[in-house]
């Protein structure tokens, strides 16, 4: 299985990553990727950028970057799901300017910890028409019930992420291997697509999917459900390109 894109990465703008946007794009191109998504942490994450950062992404010339580096660039946000109602931490007018949107549960931001509430939070985020991807639904510290999440993602045409960072040795998320196996089994049953992402916070991590790929191969997960294998397969799931269909 050849991965041609990485849709979840961070730059210094997120406050705890270590490279510039240009450095990340150049590295992704050097690794032979055809698309990179740069999705900074939204404002509720401690140390991240203000909503003005996302408002001003219109200043970045995506086409010029594509011509210069030979790679498609999508600029978006990793939004924080704040509560069981699926509240997100950017206002809708800003949201609408983004190329791609990921909604994730993060311990510093989420106001609930109960499995039922966490699951409702993810489902409400899936139901938001401005959300494209549910990021790293894998952390055992924020337990989830996977079947209703997979059902909701299928119903609303959203992607579930398999986050390689969660699976790296020494990672801080708990139980990711076991939780992904549960989720992937259901994805196969429901024919629910996924996207595999690096969650890179440093250039060496861009396009790093080896830990996720190992599990996919062990489970014989069908390639047709992995959107990384083609830019054309992936784009219709993004807010920007879904609107053009």
Coordinates of C-alpha atoms in Angstrom, one line a residue:
X1 CA 0.0 0.0 0.0
X2 CA 1.6 3.3 -1.1
X3 CA 0.6 6.4 0.8
X4 CA 0.6 9.6 -1.3
X5 CA -0.6 12.1 1.2
X6 CA -0.4 13.2 4.8
X7 CA -3.2 15.4 6.0
X8 CA -2.5 16.1 9.6
X9 CA 0.7 18.0 10.4
X10 CA 1.7 21.0 12.6
X11 CA 4.2 23.9 12.4
X12 CA 5.6 26.3 14.9
X13 CA 2.3 28.1 14.8
X14 CA 0.8 25.4 17.0
X15 CA 3.1 26.3 19.8
X16 CA 4.6 22.8 20.4
X17 CA 5.9 21.9 16.9
X18 CA 9.3 22.8 15.6
X19 CA 9.3 23.7 11.9
X20 CA 7.9 26.4 9.6
X21 CA 5.2 25.9 7.0
X22 CA 7.8 26.1 4.2
X23 CA 10.1 23.6 5.8
X24 CA 7.2 21.1 6.2
X25 CA 6.1 21.5 2.6
X26 CA 9.6 21.1 1.2
X27 CA 10.1 18.0 3.3
X28 CA 6.8 16.4 2.2
X29 CA 7.7 17.1 -1.4
X30 CA 11.2 15.6 -0.9
X31 CA 9.6 12.4 0.5
X32 CA 7.5 12.1 -2.7
X33 CA 4.1 13.0 -1.2
X34 CA 1.6 14.5 -3.5
X35 CA -0.4 16.4 -0.8
X36 CA 0.2 17.7 2.6
X37 CA -2.3 19.1 5.0
X38 CA -1.1 21.6 7.6
X39 CA -3.7 21.7 10.4
X40 CA -2.6 23.9 13.3
X41 CA -4.1 23.4 16.7
X42 CA -7.1 25.7 17.2
X43 CA -7.1 28.3 20.0
X44 CA -8.3 26.3 22.9
X45 CA -5.1 24.3 22.9
X46 CA -2.7 25.9 25.3
X47 CA 0.1 27.8 23.5
X48 CA -1.5 27.6 20.1
X49 CA -2.4 30.4 17.6
X50 CA -5.2 32.9 17.8
X51 CA -8.2 32.7 15.5
X52 CA -6.7 35.6 13.5
X53 CA -4.1 33.1 12.3
X54 CA -6.8 31.0 10.6
X55 CA -8.6 34.1 9.3
X56 CA -5.4 35.1 7.5
X57 CA -4.7 31.8 5.8
X58 CA -6.1 33.4 2.7
X59 CA -2.8 35.3 2.5
X60 CA -1.0 32.0 1.6
X61 CA -0.9 31.3 -2.1
X62 CA -1.6 27.6 -2.4
X63 CA -1.1 27.5 -6.1
X64 CA 2.2 29.3 -6.0
X65 CA 3.4 26.7 -3.4
X66 CA 2.2 23.9 -5.6
X67 CA 4.1 25.3 -8.6
X68 CA 7.2 26.0 -6.5
X69 CA 7.4 22.6 -4.7
X70 CA 5.3 20.3 -6.8
X71 CA 2.9 19.3 -4.0
X72 CA -0.6 20.2 -3.2
X73 CA -1.0 22.1 0.1
X74 CA -4.2 22.2 2.1
X75 CA -4.3 24.6 5.1
X76 CA -6.7 24.0 7.9
X77 CA -7.1 23.4 11.6
X78 CA -7.2 20.6 14.2
X79 CA -10.2 21.8 16.2
X80 CA -10.8 20.9 19.8
X81 CA -14.1 19.2 20.6
X82 CA -14.9 21.0 23.8
X83 CA -17.9 19.1 25.3
X84 CA -20.6 16.4 24.7
X85 CA -22.5 18.8 22.4
X86 CA -19.6 18.8 20.0
X87 CA -18.8 22.4 20.5
X88 CA -15.7 23.5 18.5
X89 CA -13.2 26.3 19.2
X90 CA -13.4 28.4 16.1
X91 CA -16.3 30.5 15.0
X92 CA -18.2 29.4 11.8
X93 CA -17.1 32.3 9.6
X94 CA -13.4 31.3 10.2
X95 CA -14.2 27.6 9.8
X96 CA -15.6 28.3 6.4
X97 CA -12.3 29.7 5.1
X98 CA -10.3 26.5 5.8
X99 CA -9.3 23.9 3.2
X100 CA -9.5 20.9 5.6
X101 CA -10.8 20.4 9.1
X102 CA -10.0 17.8 11.7
X103 CA -11.9 17.6 15.0
X104 CA -10.2 15.9 17.9
X105 CA -10.5 15.1 21.6
X106 CA -7.6 16.6 23.7
X107 CA -7.3 16.2 27.4
X108 CA -6.4 19.9 28.0
X109 CA -9.6 21.1 26.3
X110 CA -12.4 18.5 26.7
X111 CA -14.8 19.2 29.6
X112 CA -16.1 15.6 29.8
X113 CA -14.4 12.3 30.6
X114 CA -17.4 9.8 30.6
X115 CA -17.4 7.3 27.8
X116 CA -21.0 8.1 26.9
X117 CA -20.3 11.9 26.8
X118 CA -17.1 11.4 24.9
X119 CA -18.9 9.3 22.3
X120 CA -21.7 11.9 22.0
X121 CA -19.0 14.6 21.6
X122 CA -17.5 12.8 18.7
X123 CA -20.9 12.1 17.0
X124 CA -21.9 15.7 17.3
X125 CA -18.7 16.7 15.7
X126 CA -19.3 14.2 12.9
X127 CA -22.7 15.7 12.3
X128 CA -21.2 19.2 11.9
X129 CA -21.1 19.8 8.1
X130 CA -17.9 21.8 8.4
X131 CA -15.9 18.9 9.9
X132 CA -14.1 16.5 7.5
X133 CA -12.0 14.2 9.7
X134 CA -12.2 12.9 13.3
X135 CA -8.6 13.0 14.6
X136 CA -7.0 10.2 16.7
X137 CA -10.1 8.6 18.2
X138 CA -7.8 6.3 20.1
X139 CA -6.8 7.5 23.5
X140 CA -7.9 5.2 26.3
X141 CA -7.9 8.1 28.7
X142 CA -10.9 9.4 26.8
X143 CA -12.8 6.2 26.2
X144 CA -15.2 5.9 23.3
X145 CA -17.9 3.5 22.1
X146 CA -16.8 2.8 18.5
X147 CA -19.9 1.4 16.7
X148 CA -22.1 4.5 16.9
X149 CA -19.1 6.6 15.8
X150 CA -18.5 4.4 12.8
X151 CA -22.2 4.4 12.0
X152 CA -22.3 8.3 12.2
X153 CA -19.2 8.7 10.1
X154 CA -20.7 6.4 7.4
X155 CA -24.0 8.2 7.5
X156 CA -22.4 11.7 7.2
X157 CA -19.6 10.9 4.8
X158 CA -16.8 11.7 7.1
X159 CA -13.3 10.2 7.6
X160 CA -12.0 8.5 10.7
X161 CA -8.3 9.0 11.3
X162 CA -5.7 6.4 12.1
X163 CA -3.0 8.4 13.8
X164 CA 0.5 7.0 13.5
X165 CA 1.8 9.2 16.2
X166 CA -0.5 7.5 18.7
X167 CA 1.2 4.2 17.9
X168 CA 4.8 5.2 18.2
X169 CA 6.8 3.8 21.1
X170 CA 6.8 6.2 23.9
X171 CA 3.6 7.9 22.7
X172 CA 1.5 9.5 25.4
X173 CA -1.9 8.2 24.2
X174 CA -3.0 5.1 26.0
X175 CA -4.4 1.9 24.4
X176 CA -4.2 3.1 20.8
X177 CA -3.2 -0.3 19.3
X178 CA -6.2 -2.1 20.9
X179 CA -8.6 0.8 20.2
X180 CA -7.7 1.0 16.5
X181 CA -8.2 -2.7 16.1
X182 CA -11.7 -2.3 17.4
X183 CA -12.4 0.7 15.2
X184 CA -10.9 -0.9 12.1
X185 CA -12.9 -4.1 12.5
X186 CA -16.1 -2.0 12.5
X187 CA -14.9 0.1 9.6
X188 CA -14.6 -3.1 7.6
X189 CA -18.1 -4.2 8.6
X190 CA -19.6 -0.8 7.7
X191 CA -17.4 -0.1 4.7
X192 CA -16.3 3.1 6.4
X193 CA -13.2 4.9 4.9
X194 CA -10.2 6.0 7.0
X195 CA -7.2 8.3 6.5
X196 CA -3.8 7.5 8.0
X197 CA -1.9 10.5 9.3
X198 CA 1.5 11.2 10.8
X199 CA 0.4 14.0 13.1
X200 CA 3.9 15.3 12.5
X201 CA 5.3 18.0 14.8
X202 CA 8.8 17.8 13.2
X203 CA 9.9 17.3 9.6
X204 CA 11.3 13.8 10.2
X205 CA 7.8 12.6 11.1
X206 CA 6.1 13.7 7.8
X207 CA 4.7 10.7 5.9
X208 CA 5.5 8.4 8.8
X209 CA 2.8 5.7 8.7
X210 CA 4.7 2.5 9.4
X211 CA 3.1 1.7 12.8
X212 CA -0.4 2.1 11.3
X213 CA 0.5 0.2 8.2
X214 CA 1.6 -2.8 10.3
X215 CA -1.8 -3.0 11.9
X216 CA -3.6 -2.5 8.6
X217 CA -1.6 -5.4 7.1
X218 CA -2.1 -7.7 10.0
X219 CA -5.9 -7.1 9.8
X220 CA -6.0 -7.4 6.0
X221 CA -7.7 -4.0 6.0
X222 CA -8.9 -3.3 2.4
X223 CA -6.9 -0.7 0.5
X224 CA -10.2 0.7 -1.0
X225 CA -11.1 2.1 2.4
X226 CA -7.8 3.9 2.9
X227 CA -7.9 7.3 1.3
X228 CA -4.2 7.9 1.4
X229 CA -3.6 6.0 -1.7
X230 CA -4.9 8.7 -4.1
X231 CA -5.3 12.4 -3.9
X232 CA -8.4 12.0 -6.1
X233 CA -9.9 9.6 -3.5
X234 CA -9.2 11.9 -0.6
X235 CA -10.2 15.4 -1.8
X236 CA -14.0 14.8 -2.0
X237 CA -13.9 14.3 1.8
X238 CA -12.5 17.8 2.4
X239 CA -14.7 20.7 3.1
X240 CA -13.2 22.7 0.3
X241 CA -13.6 20.1 -2.4
X242 CA -16.8 18.5 -1.1
X243 CA -18.5 21.8 -1.9
X244 CA -17.3 21.6 -5.6
X245 CA -19.0 18.3 -6.3

